[in-house]
Amino acid sequence: MRSRPASTRRSPRPAHRRRSLTFVALATVLTGLAVTGCSRTVIVEPAKDAANPKCADILLTLPDEISGQKARTTSSQGTKAWGDPNVAVLRCGVTPPGPTTDQCVSVSGVDWISKPSEDDETTWKFTSYGRTPAVEVLVNRKAESGNDVLAAISPTLSKFPPKNECVGAEDIAG
């Protein structure tokens, strides 16, 4: 009896098998889109000290929503964003501000340096004062009130005791 060499040529897959694989691949992609909610990733430049372990603690306890706006995926460690389009973007690990004459507001026991963003007139920039790591929050003034955003975020930061607090001229005159 003679044996035939095994063919090196692969037989084509049956058409129904190709359709099944295509269907499985398509279903996987659609499931992935449904799970992610089709929202785009927010590109955020990480802060210098974003890898600080306290930043991880802060991010884990931040709210999932601010004023009904859901948190979105961000591109960098130590960051979080809410809303589409963005209502607020947070970066943990920014350089703590030193003494300043900029306006300071206190929300839920957390002091924030408050000033318009230098890059965009529709954005307001808040930087936590007296806490390390420092947190920066950019708020779209056309979409949301800075007070509402800080009221949602400040309870998380209040868990970390301040090393300094804002003082005004009336506090040092004496």
Tab-separated table of N, CA and C in Angstrom:
chain	number	residue	atom	x	y	z
A	1	MET	N	0.837	-1.157	0.000
A	1	MET	CA	0.000	0.000	0.000
A	1	MET	C	0.890	1.230	0.000
A	2	ARG	N	0.566	2.118	-0.842
A	2	ARG	CA	1.318	3.346	-0.967
A	2	ARG	C	0.639	4.461	-0.204
A	3	SER	N	1.452	5.275	0.459
A	3	SER	CA	0.869	6.411	1.172
A	3	SER	C	1.125	7.679	0.372
A	4	ARG	N	0.249	8.575	0.500
A	4	ARG	CA	0.397	9.844	-0.197
A	4	ARG	C	0.960	10.868	0.782
A	5	PRO	N	1.838	11.721	0.310
A	5	PRO	CA	2.358	12.757	1.193
A	5	PRO	C	1.230	13.707	1.604
A	6	ALA	N	1.361	14.181	2.811
A	6	ALA	CA	0.349	15.125	3.306
A	6	ALA	C	0.415	16.396	2.491
A	7	SER	N	-0.715	16.926	2.199
A	7	SER	CA	-0.778	18.136	1.390
A	7	SER	C	-0.363	19.341	2.228
A	8	THR	N	0.427	20.196	1.640
A	8	THR	CA	0.822	21.418	2.340
A	8	THR	C	-0.171	22.531	2.074
A	9	ARG	N	-1.078	22.251	1.220
A	9	ARG	CA	-2.089	23.242	0.906
A	9	ARG	C	-3.264	23.088	1.856
A	10	ARG	N	-3.663	24.216	2.473
A	10	ARG	CA	-4.776	24.171	3.411
A	10	ARG	C	-6.083	24.239	2.642
A	11	SER	N	-7.004	23.507	3.109
A	11	SER	CA	-8.308	23.587	2.466
A	11	SER	C	-9.009	24.844	2.979
A	12	PRO	N	-9.706	25.502	2.130
A	12	PRO	CA	-10.387	26.725	2.565
A	12	PRO	C	-11.450	26.402	3.604
A	13	ARG	N	-11.662	27.368	4.529
A	13	ARG	CA	-12.695	27.163	5.546
A	13	ARG	C	-14.049	27.213	4.867
A	14	PRO	N	-14.946	26.437	5.355
A	14	PRO	CA	-16.296	26.510	4.793
A	14	PRO	C	-16.868	27.913	5.005
A	15	ALA	N	-17.722	28.333	4.122
A	15	ALA	CA	-18.288	29.681	4.163
A	15	ALA	C	-19.024	29.941	5.474
A	16	HIS	N	-19.727	28.933	6.001
A	16	HIS	CA	-20.481	29.164	7.233
A	16	HIS	C	-19.530	29.398	8.414
A	17	ARG	N	-18.349	28.813	8.375
A	17	ARG	CA	-17.372	29.024	9.452
A	17	ARG	C	-16.786	30.442	9.365
A	18	ARG	N	-16.507	30.922	8.161
A	18	ARG	CA	-16.009	32.291	8.002
A	18	ARG	C	-17.041	33.296	8.504
A	19	ARG	N	-18.300	33.055	8.182
A	19	ARG	CA	-19.361	33.954	8.654
A	19	ARG	C	-19.459	33.920	10.170
A	20	SER	N	-19.292	32.761	10.781
A	20	SER	CA	-19.350	32.647	12.241
A	20	SER	C	-18.227	33.440	12.896
A	21	LEU	N	-17.003	33.320	12.354
A	21	LEU	CA	-15.870	34.057	12.912
A	21	LEU	C	-16.066	35.563	12.747
A	22	THR	N	-16.592	35.972	11.596
A	22	THR	CA	-16.855	37.393	11.366
A	22	THR	C	-17.894	37.897	12.353
A	23	PHE	N	-18.938	37.111	12.582
A	23	PHE	CA	-19.986	37.495	13.515
A	23	PHE	C	-19.420	37.627	14.929
A	24	VAL	N	-18.577	36.683	15.359
A	24	VAL	CA	-17.979	36.728	16.701
A	24	VAL	C	-17.098	37.970	16.841
A	25	ALA	N	-16.296	38.276	15.824
A	25	ALA	CA	-15.430	39.452	15.880
A	25	ALA	C	-16.259	40.732	15.959
A	26	LEU	N	-17.312	40.818	15.158
A	26	LEU	CA	-18.173	41.990	15.168
A	26	LEU	C	-18.881	42.127	16.511
A	27	ALA	N	-19.370	41.045	17.056
A	27	ALA	CA	-20.051	41.075	18.354
A	27	ALA	C	-19.097	41.534	19.457
A	28	THR	N	-17.832	41.109	19.380
A	28	THR	CA	-16.839	41.518	20.378
A	28	THR	C	-16.599	43.018	20.312
A	29	VAL	N	-16.456	43.569	19.122
A	29	VAL	CA	-16.249	45.007	18.961
A	29	VAL	C	-17.459	45.780	19.471
A	30	LEU	N	-18.666	45.351	19.108
A	30	LEU	CA	-19.875	46.042	19.544
A	30	LEU	C	-20.038	45.973	21.055
A	31	THR	N	-19.702	44.852	21.661
A	31	THR	CA	-19.766	44.723	23.109
A	31	THR	C	-18.785	45.694	23.755
A	32	GLY	N	-17.584	45.783	23.210
A	32	GLY	CA	-16.584	46.717	23.730
A	32	GLY	C	-17.069	48.152	23.660
A	33	LEU	N	-17.717	48.521	22.550
A	33	LEU	CA	-18.244	49.870	22.424
A	33	LEU	C	-19.371	50.120	23.410
A	34	ALA	N	-20.224	49.140	23.621
A	34	ALA	CA	-21.326	49.297	24.566
A	34	ALA	C	-20.803	49.451	25.984
A	35	VAL	N	-19.780	48.705	26.340
A	35	VAL	CA	-19.218	48.774	27.682
A	35	VAL	C	-18.550	50.122	27.915
A	36	THR	N	-17.847	50.649	26.938
A	36	THR	CA	-17.161	51.927	27.109
A	36	THR	C	-18.101	53.109	26.908
A	37	GLY	N	-19.300	52.865	26.425
A	37	GLY	CA	-20.257	53.936	26.241
A	37	GLY	C	-19.897	54.867	25.088
A	38	CYS	N	-19.003	54.444	24.245
A	38	CYS	CA	-18.598	55.206	23.069
A	38	CYS	C	-17.985	56.552	23.415
A	39	SER	N	-17.624	56.792	24.680
A	39	SER	CA	-17.031	58.082	25.006
A	39	SER	C	-15.553	58.076	24.661
A	40	ARG	N	-15.102	59.241	24.238
A	40	ARG	CA	-13.709	59.380	23.866
A	40	ARG	C	-12.853	59.573	25.115
A	41	THR	N	-11.609	59.162	25.025
A	41	THR	CA	-10.670	59.355	26.118
A	41	THR	C	-10.269	60.824	26.162
A	42	VAL	N	-10.251	61.388	27.363
A	42	VAL	CA	-9.846	62.775	27.531
A	42	VAL	C	-8.323	62.803	27.653
A	43	ILE	N	-7.670	63.556	26.791
A	43	ILE	CA	-6.211	63.663	26.815
A	43	ILE	C	-5.841	64.706	27.865
A	44	VAL	N	-5.119	64.256	28.905
A	44	VAL	CA	-4.731	65.132	30.004
A	44	VAL	C	-3.245	64.938	30.266
A	45	GLU	N	-2.517	66.036	30.319
A	45	GLU	CA	-1.091	65.995	30.640
A	45	GLU	C	-0.946	65.651	32.131
A	46	PRO	N	-0.174	64.614	32.472
A	46	PRO	CA	-0.036	64.270	33.890
A	46	PRO	C	0.776	65.321	34.641
A	47	ALA	N	0.485	65.477	35.918
A	47	ALA	CA	1.248	66.393	36.769
A	47	ALA	C	2.580	65.749	37.131
A	48	LYS	N	3.510	66.575	37.586
A	48	LYS	CA	4.860	66.106	37.901
A	48	LYS	C	4.858	64.992	38.949
A	49	ASP	N	3.980	65.091	39.957
A	49	ASP	CA	3.949	64.112	41.049
A	49	ASP	C	2.706	63.210	40.964
A	50	ALA	N	2.248	62.929	39.738
A	50	ALA	CA	1.035	62.128	39.543
A	50	ALA	C	1.164	60.710	40.101
A	51	ALA	N	2.381	60.209	40.214
A	51	ALA	CA	2.586	58.850	40.721
A	51	ALA	C	2.603	58.785	42.250
A	52	ASN	N	2.395	59.902	42.915
A	52	ASN	CA	2.343	59.927	44.373
A	52	ASN	C	1.234	58.978	44.841
A	53	PRO	N	1.527	58.064	45.770
A	53	PRO	CA	0.502	57.118	46.236
A	53	PRO	C	-0.750	57.804	46.782
A	54	LYS	N	-0.605	59.006	47.327
A	54	LYS	CA	-1.782	59.725	47.828
A	54	LYS	C	-2.712	60.117	46.678
A	55	CYS	N	-2.147	60.328	45.487
A	55	CYS	CA	-2.991	60.631	44.327
A	55	CYS	C	-3.908	59.448	44.021
A	56	ALA	N	-3.379	58.251	44.143
A	56	ALA	CA	-4.219	57.067	43.915
A	56	ALA	C	-5.353	57.029	44.930
A	57	ASP	N	-5.054	57.328	46.190
A	57	ASP	CA	-6.095	57.363	47.220
A	57	ASP	C	-7.153	58.419	46.892
A	58	ILE	N	-6.704	59.560	46.436
A	58	ILE	CA	-7.628	60.644	46.087
A	58	ILE	C	-8.513	60.223	44.920
A	59	LEU	N	-7.902	59.715	43.862
A	59	LEU	CA	-8.677	59.357	42.676
A	59	LEU	C	-9.695	58.259	42.955
A	60	LEU	N	-9.344	57.325	43.822
A	60	LEU	CA	-10.270	56.225	44.122
A	60	LEU	C	-11.515	56.694	44.862
A	61	THR	N	-11.443	57.834	45.537
A	61	THR	CA	-12.596	58.290	46.319
A	61	THR	C	-13.305	59.500	45.719
A	62	LEU	N	-12.882	59.937	44.538
A	62	LEU	CA	-13.585	61.033	43.867
A	62	LEU	C	-14.949	60.552	43.380
A	63	PRO	N	-15.899	61.460	43.258
A	63	PRO	CA	-17.240	61.048	42.804
A	63	PRO	C	-17.233	60.567	41.354
A	64	ASP	N	-18.154	59.662	41.052
A	64	ASP	CA	-18.317	59.168	39.684
A	64	ASP	C	-19.113	60.148	38.823
A	65	GLU	N	-19.813	61.069	39.493
A	65	GLU	CA	-20.595	62.085	38.779
A	65	GLU	C	-20.442	63.424	39.480
A	66	ILE	N	-20.472	64.481	38.700
A	66	ILE	CA	-20.534	65.836	39.233
A	66	ILE	C	-21.668	66.534	38.505
A	67	SER	N	-22.652	66.990	39.267
A	67	SER	CA	-23.829	67.672	38.705
A	67	SER	C	-24.446	66.877	37.560
A	68	GLY	N	-24.531	65.569	37.737
A	68	GLY	CA	-25.133	64.703	36.730
A	68	GLY	C	-24.219	64.338	35.578
A	69	GLN	N	-22.998	64.840	35.567
A	69	GLN	CA	-22.041	64.545	34.501
A	69	GLN	C	-21.148	63.382	34.928
A	70	LYS	N	-21.144	62.326	34.154
A	70	LYS	CA	-20.389	61.117	34.492
A	70	LYS	C	-18.890	61.285	34.247
A	71	ALA	N	-18.104	60.547	35.046
A	71	ALA	CA	-16.648	60.533	34.865
A	71	ALA	C	-16.313	59.863	33.543
A	72	ARG	N	-15.223	60.318	32.930
A	72	ARG	CA	-14.759	59.761	31.660
A	72	ARG	C	-13.353	59.215	31.828
A	73	THR	N	-12.958	58.394	30.905
A	73	THR	CA	-11.607	57.845	30.884
A	73	THR	C	-10.632	58.939	30.476
A	74	THR	N	-9.491	58.984	31.177
A	74	THR	CA	-8.444	59.945	30.837
A	74	THR	C	-7.190	59.203	30.392
A	75	SER	N	-6.280	59.941	29.770
A	75	SER	CA	-5.089	59.329	29.181
A	75	SER	C	-3.923	59.187	30.144
A	76	SER	N	-4.002	59.786	31.330
A	76	SER	CA	-2.832	59.838	32.201
A	76	SER	C	-3.142	59.440	33.635
A	77	GLN	N	-2.120	58.963	34.298
A	77	GLN	CA	-2.208	58.621	35.708
A	77	GLN	C	-2.459	59.886	36.516
A	78	GLY	N	-3.237	59.774	37.580
A	78	GLY	CA	-3.476	60.901	38.469
A	78	GLY	C	-4.425	61.939	37.910
A	79	THR	N	-5.282	61.541	36.966
A	79	THR	CA	-6.210	62.489	36.353
A	79	THR	C	-7.630	61.922	36.324
A	80	LYS	N	-8.597	62.818	36.250
A	80	LYS	CA	-9.990	62.409	36.112
A	80	LYS	C	-10.736	63.539	35.419
A	81	ALA	N	-11.761	63.202	34.652
A	81	ALA	CA	-12.563	64.203	33.948
A	81	ALA	C	-14.030	63.814	34.041
A	82	TRP	N	-14.890	64.823	33.966
A	82	TRP	CA	-16.330	64.598	34.014
A	82	TRP	C	-16.990	65.352	32.884
A	83	GLY	N	-18.017	64.727	32.293
A	83	GLY	CA	-18.832	65.360	31.265
A	83	GLY	C	-18.288	65.197	29.865
A	84	ASP	N	-19.202	65.279	28.896
A	84	ASP	CA	-18.825	65.221	27.484
A	84	ASP	C	-19.720	66.212	26.731
A	85	PRO	N	-19.246	67.400	26.443
A	85	PRO	CA	-17.876	67.883	26.586
A	85	PRO	C	-17.513	68.075	28.062
A	86	ASN	N	-16.216	68.253	28.299
A	86	ASN	CA	-15.715	68.322	29.668
A	86	ASN	C	-16.349	69.460	30.456
A	87	VAL	N	-16.777	69.097	31.671
A	87	VAL	CA	-17.252	70.071	32.637
A	87	VAL	C	-16.094	70.408	33.568
A	88	ALA	N	-15.342	69.363	33.969
A	88	ALA	CA	-14.205	69.551	34.868
A	88	ALA	C	-13.139	68.506	34.567
A	89	VAL	N	-11.880	68.910	34.722
A	89	VAL	CA	-10.738	68.014	34.549
A	89	VAL	C	-9.840	68.204	35.769
A	90	LEU	N	-9.467	67.103	36.410
A	90	LEU	CA	-8.651	67.147	37.618
A	90	LEU	C	-7.297	66.511	37.361
A	91	ARG	N	-6.242	67.145	37.898
A	91	ARG	CA	-4.893	66.575	37.859
A	91	ARG	C	-4.370	66.569	39.284
A	92	CYS	N	-3.966	65.428	39.758
A	92	CYS	CA	-3.379	65.305	41.088
A	92	CYS	C	-1.856	65.287	40.949
A	93	GLY	N	-1.171	65.908	41.919
A	93	GLY	CA	0.280	65.897	41.914
A	93	GLY	C	0.903	67.127	41.298
A	94	VAL	N	0.116	68.205	41.146
A	94	VAL	CA	0.708	69.446	40.642
A	94	VAL	C	1.577	70.059	41.731
A	95	THR	N	2.457	70.953	41.357
A	95	THR	CA	3.326	71.622	42.323
A	95	THR	C	2.465	72.428	43.294
A	96	PRO	N	2.623	72.183	44.603
A	96	PRO	CA	1.818	72.940	45.581
A	96	PRO	C	2.118	74.440	45.476
A	97	PRO	N	1.080	75.272	45.463
A	97	PRO	CA	1.318	76.705	45.361
A	97	PRO	C	1.911	77.249	46.660
A	98	GLY	N	2.773	78.231	46.506
A	98	GLY	CA	3.329	78.918	47.664
A	98	GLY	C	2.443	80.093	48.019
A	99	PRO	N	2.922	80.954	48.902
A	99	PRO	CA	2.145	82.143	49.248
A	99	PRO	C	1.799	82.934	47.990
A	100	THR	N	0.595	83.469	47.973
A	100	THR	CA	0.112	84.158	46.788
A	100	THR	C	-0.868	85.252	47.164
A	101	THR	N	-1.045	86.187	46.278
A	101	THR	CA	-2.072	87.211	46.467
A	101	THR	C	-3.317	86.880	45.647
A	102	ASP	N	-3.306	85.725	44.962
A	102	ASP	CA	-4.482	85.297	44.204
A	102	ASP	C	-5.629	85.002	45.166
A	103	GLN	N	-6.842	85.075	44.636
A	103	GLN	CA	-8.036	84.814	45.437
A	103	GLN	C	-8.013	83.388	45.978
A	104	CYS	N	-8.413	83.239	47.237
A	104	CYS	CA	-8.500	81.915	47.850
A	104	CYS	C	-9.929	81.724	48.347
A	105	VAL	N	-10.503	80.563	48.031
A	105	VAL	CA	-11.845	80.219	48.504
A	105	VAL	C	-11.749	78.937	49.319
A	106	SER	N	-12.631	78.825	50.296
A	106	SER	CA	-12.658	77.621	51.118
A	106	SER	C	-13.984	76.906	50.872
A	107	VAL	N	-13.900	75.625	50.506
A	107	VAL	CA	-15.093	74.827	50.246
A	107	VAL	C	-14.965	73.529	51.042
A	108	SER	N	-15.900	73.306	51.941
A	108	SER	CA	-15.905	72.100	52.799
A	108	SER	C	-14.571	71.926	53.521
A	109	GLY	N	-13.994	73.030	53.986
A	109	GLY	CA	-12.755	72.962	54.744
A	109	GLY	C	-11.498	72.816	53.896
A	110	VAL	N	-11.624	72.894	52.585
A	110	VAL	CA	-10.471	72.802	51.692
A	110	VAL	C	-10.264	74.164	51.046
A	111	ASP	N	-9.038	74.681	51.143
A	111	ASP	CA	-8.701	75.962	50.527
A	111	ASP	C	-8.281	75.735	49.076
A	112	TRP	N	-8.746	76.634	48.203
A	112	TRP	CA	-8.450	76.567	46.771
A	112	TRP	C	-8.001	77.933	46.285
A	113	ILE	N	-6.891	77.980	45.572
A	113	ILE	CA	-6.480	79.191	44.865
A	113	ILE	C	-7.336	79.232	43.610
A	114	SER	N	-7.941	80.375	43.356
A	114	SER	CA	-8.930	80.498	42.284
A	114	SER	C	-8.507	81.599	41.322
A	115	LYS	N	-8.391	81.239	40.028
A	115	LYS	CA	-8.062	82.258	39.026
A	115	LYS	C	-8.442	81.765	37.641
A	116	PRO	N	-8.648	82.705	36.724
A	116	PRO	CA	-8.950	82.289	35.347
A	116	PRO	C	-7.738	81.581	34.746
A	117	SER	N	-8.004	80.629	33.875
A	117	SER	CA	-6.927	79.921	33.195
A	117	SER	C	-6.213	80.881	32.250
A	118	GLU	N	-4.904	80.742	32.149
A	118	GLU	CA	-4.129	81.597	31.252
A	118	GLU	C	-4.313	81.195	29.796
A	119	ASP	N	-4.715	79.934	29.567
A	119	ASP	CA	-4.821	79.408	28.209
A	119	ASP	C	-6.171	79.638	27.545
A	120	ASP	N	-7.228	79.798	28.369
A	120	ASP	CA	-8.573	79.788	27.811
A	120	ASP	C	-9.489	80.625	28.693
A	121	GLU	N	-10.159	81.602	28.122
A	121	GLU	CA	-11.001	82.490	28.924
A	121	GLU	C	-12.282	81.833	29.431
A	122	THR	N	-12.652	80.668	28.905
A	122	THR	CA	-13.858	79.990	29.390
A	122	THR	C	-13.558	79.015	30.517
A	123	THR	N	-12.290	78.885	30.886
A	123	THR	CA	-11.898	77.919	31.909
A	123	THR	C	-11.418	78.638	33.166
A	124	TRP	N	-11.852	78.127	34.306
A	124	TRP	CA	-11.410	78.637	35.592
A	124	TRP	C	-10.521	77.576	36.219
A	125	LYS	N	-9.426	77.994	36.827
A	125	LYS	CA	-8.461	77.053	37.399
A	125	LYS	C	-8.459	77.173	38.922
A	126	PHE	N	-8.633	76.032	39.580
A	126	PHE	CA	-8.594	75.959	41.041
A	126	PHE	C	-7.449	75.028	41.427
A	127	THR	N	-6.611	75.458	42.366
A	127	THR	CA	-5.510	74.621	42.851
A	127	THR	C	-5.623	74.523	44.362
A	128	SER	N	-5.632	73.291	44.868
A	128	SER	CA	-5.746	73.124	46.319
A	128	SER	C	-4.545	73.774	46.992
A	129	TYR	N	-4.797	74.362	48.162
A	129	TYR	CA	-3.741	75.068	48.874
A	129	TYR	C	-3.509	74.413	50.229
A	130	GLY	N	-2.225	74.208	50.550
A	130	GLY	CA	-1.863	73.699	51.866
A	130	GLY	C	-1.875	72.189	51.996
A	131	ARG	N	-2.139	71.477	50.907
A	131	ARG	CA	-2.173	70.014	50.945
A	131	ARG	C	-1.171	69.458	49.933
A	132	THR	N	-0.546	68.358	50.328
A	132	THR	CA	0.378	67.666	49.424
A	132	THR	C	-0.085	66.220	49.319
A	133	PRO	N	-0.289	65.741	48.113
A	133	PRO	CA	-0.079	66.396	46.827
A	133	PRO	C	-1.172	67.432	46.559
A	134	ALA	N	-0.808	68.421	45.782
A	134	ALA	CA	-1.777	69.449	45.393
A	134	ALA	C	-2.597	68.941	44.212
A	135	VAL	N	-3.812	69.429	44.135
A	135	VAL	CA	-4.741	69.036	43.074
A	135	VAL	C	-5.144	70.282	42.297
A	136	GLU	N	-5.174	70.162	40.980
A	136	GLU	CA	-5.625	71.246	40.105
A	136	GLU	C	-6.918	70.800	39.437
A	137	VAL	N	-7.890	71.690	39.415
A	137	VAL	CA	-9.163	71.405	38.759
A	137	VAL	C	-9.454	72.526	37.766
A	138	LEU	N	-9.643	72.150	36.513
A	138	LEU	CA	-10.042	73.095	35.476
A	138	LEU	C	-11.537	72.935	35.257
A	139	VAL	N	-12.266	74.038	35.356
A	139	VAL	CA	-13.721	73.997	35.239
A	139	VAL	C	-14.144	74.830	34.034
A	140	ASN	N	-14.966	74.241	33.184
A	140	ASN	CA	-15.542	74.943	32.042
A	140	ASN	C	-16.652	75.844	32.581
A	141	ARG	N	-16.393	77.134	32.657
A	141	ARG	CA	-17.339	78.085	33.256
A	141	ARG	C	-18.653	78.155	32.495
A	142	LYS	N	-18.641	77.835	31.215
A	142	LYS	CA	-19.880	77.875	30.434
A	142	LYS	C	-20.758	76.657	30.711
A	143	ALA	N	-20.148	75.593	31.223
A	143	ALA	CA	-20.900	74.349	31.428
A	143	ALA	C	-21.295	74.108	32.885
A	144	GLU	N	-20.506	74.620	33.836
A	144	GLU	CA	-20.760	74.285	35.236
A	144	GLU	C	-20.188	75.355	36.156
A	145	SER	N	-20.763	75.446	37.332
A	145	SER	CA	-20.285	76.372	38.348
A	145	SER	C	-19.065	75.782	39.055
A	146	GLY	N	-18.041	76.592	39.239
A	146	GLY	CA	-16.866	76.140	39.982
A	146	GLY	C	-17.227	75.718	41.390
A	147	ASN	N	-18.190	76.411	42.013
A	147	ASN	CA	-18.608	76.056	43.369
A	147	ASN	C	-19.181	74.648	43.423
A	148	ASP	N	-19.991	74.286	42.420
A	148	ASP	CA	-20.589	72.945	42.405
A	148	ASP	C	-19.515	71.869	42.229
A	149	VAL	N	-18.545	72.137	41.354
A	149	VAL	CA	-17.470	71.169	41.124
A	149	VAL	C	-16.644	71.003	42.396
A	150	LEU	N	-16.245	72.124	43.015
A	150	LEU	CA	-15.437	72.042	44.234
A	150	LEU	C	-16.215	71.415	45.385
A	151	ALA	N	-17.523	71.650	45.456
A	151	ALA	CA	-18.348	71.031	46.500
A	151	ALA	C	-18.359	69.509	46.355
A	152	ALA	N	-18.251	69.014	45.127
A	152	ALA	CA	-18.224	67.566	44.900
A	152	ALA	C	-16.845	66.966	45.187
A	153	ILE	N	-15.780	67.723	44.921
A	153	ILE	CA	-14.410	67.213	45.048
A	153	ILE	C	-13.822	67.420	46.443
A	154	SER	N	-14.156	68.531	47.088
A	154	SER	CA	-13.542	68.895	48.368
A	154	SER	C	-13.682	67.842	49.476
A	155	PRO	N	-14.820	67.149	49.601
A	155	PRO	CA	-14.886	66.137	50.664
A	155	PRO	C	-13.792	65.076	50.564
A	156	THR	N	-13.377	64.731	49.359
A	156	THR	CA	-12.279	63.771	49.188
A	156	THR	C	-10.981	64.359	49.721
A	157	LEU	N	-10.688	65.602	49.376
A	157	LEU	CA	-9.436	66.223	49.819
A	157	LEU	C	-9.434	66.523	51.313
A	158	SER	N	-10.609	66.740	51.901
A	158	SER	CA	-10.667	67.064	53.325
A	158	SER	C	-10.199	65.896	54.198
A	159	LYS	N	-10.091	64.703	53.622
A	159	LYS	CA	-9.587	63.535	54.360
A	159	LYS	C	-8.081	63.616	54.592
A	160	PHE	N	-7.418	64.537	53.886
A	160	PHE	CA	-5.974	64.729	54.021
A	160	PHE	C	-5.747	66.063	54.731
A	161	PRO	N	-5.206	66.023	55.958
A	161	PRO	CA	-5.071	67.268	56.728
A	161	PRO	C	-4.160	68.287	56.039
A	162	PRO	N	-4.547	69.568	56.127
A	162	PRO	CA	-3.729	70.611	55.502
A	162	PRO	C	-2.476	70.901	56.327
A	163	LYS	N	-1.438	71.336	55.641
A	163	LYS	CA	-0.213	71.779	56.310
A	163	LYS	C	-0.224	73.297	56.441
A	164	ASN	N	-0.967	73.972	55.581
A	164	ASN	CA	-1.108	75.429	55.593
A	164	ASN	C	-2.532	75.771	55.218
A	165	GLU	N	-2.936	77.009	55.490
A	165	GLU	CA	-4.233	77.474	55.055
A	165	GLU	C	-4.105	78.870	54.485
A	166	CYS	N	-5.081	79.247	53.702
A	166	CYS	CA	-5.099	80.588	53.134
A	166	CYS	C	-5.352	81.592	54.253
A	167	VAL	N	-4.686	82.722	54.150
A	167	VAL	CA	-4.931	83.818	55.088
A	167	VAL	C	-5.104	85.089	54.274
A	168	GLY	N	-5.923	85.970	54.782
A	168	GLY	CA	-6.131	87.241	54.138
A	168	GLY	C	-5.443	88.341	54.922
A	169	ALA	N	-5.483	89.543	54.378
A	169	ALA	CA	-4.845	90.683	55.031
A	169	ALA	C	-5.421	90.891	56.428
A	170	GLU	N	-6.724	90.641	56.572
A	170	GLU	CA	-7.356	90.805	57.886
A	170	GLU	C	-6.851	89.802	58.916
A	171	ASP	N	-6.335	88.649	58.430
A	171	ASP	CA	-5.808	87.628	59.341
A	171	ASP	C	-4.414	87.971	59.873
A	172	ILE	N	-3.662	88.744	59.091
A	172	ILE	CA	-2.288	89.027	59.528
A	172	ILE	C	-2.142	90.430	60.123
A	173	ALA	N	-3.133	91.284	59.922
A	173	ALA	CA	-3.066	92.626	60.512
A	173	ALA	C	-3.366	92.508	61.993
A	174	GLY	N	-2.586	93.118	62.745
A	174	GLY	CA	-2.874	92.870	64.092
A	174	GLY	C	-2.620	93.711	65.152
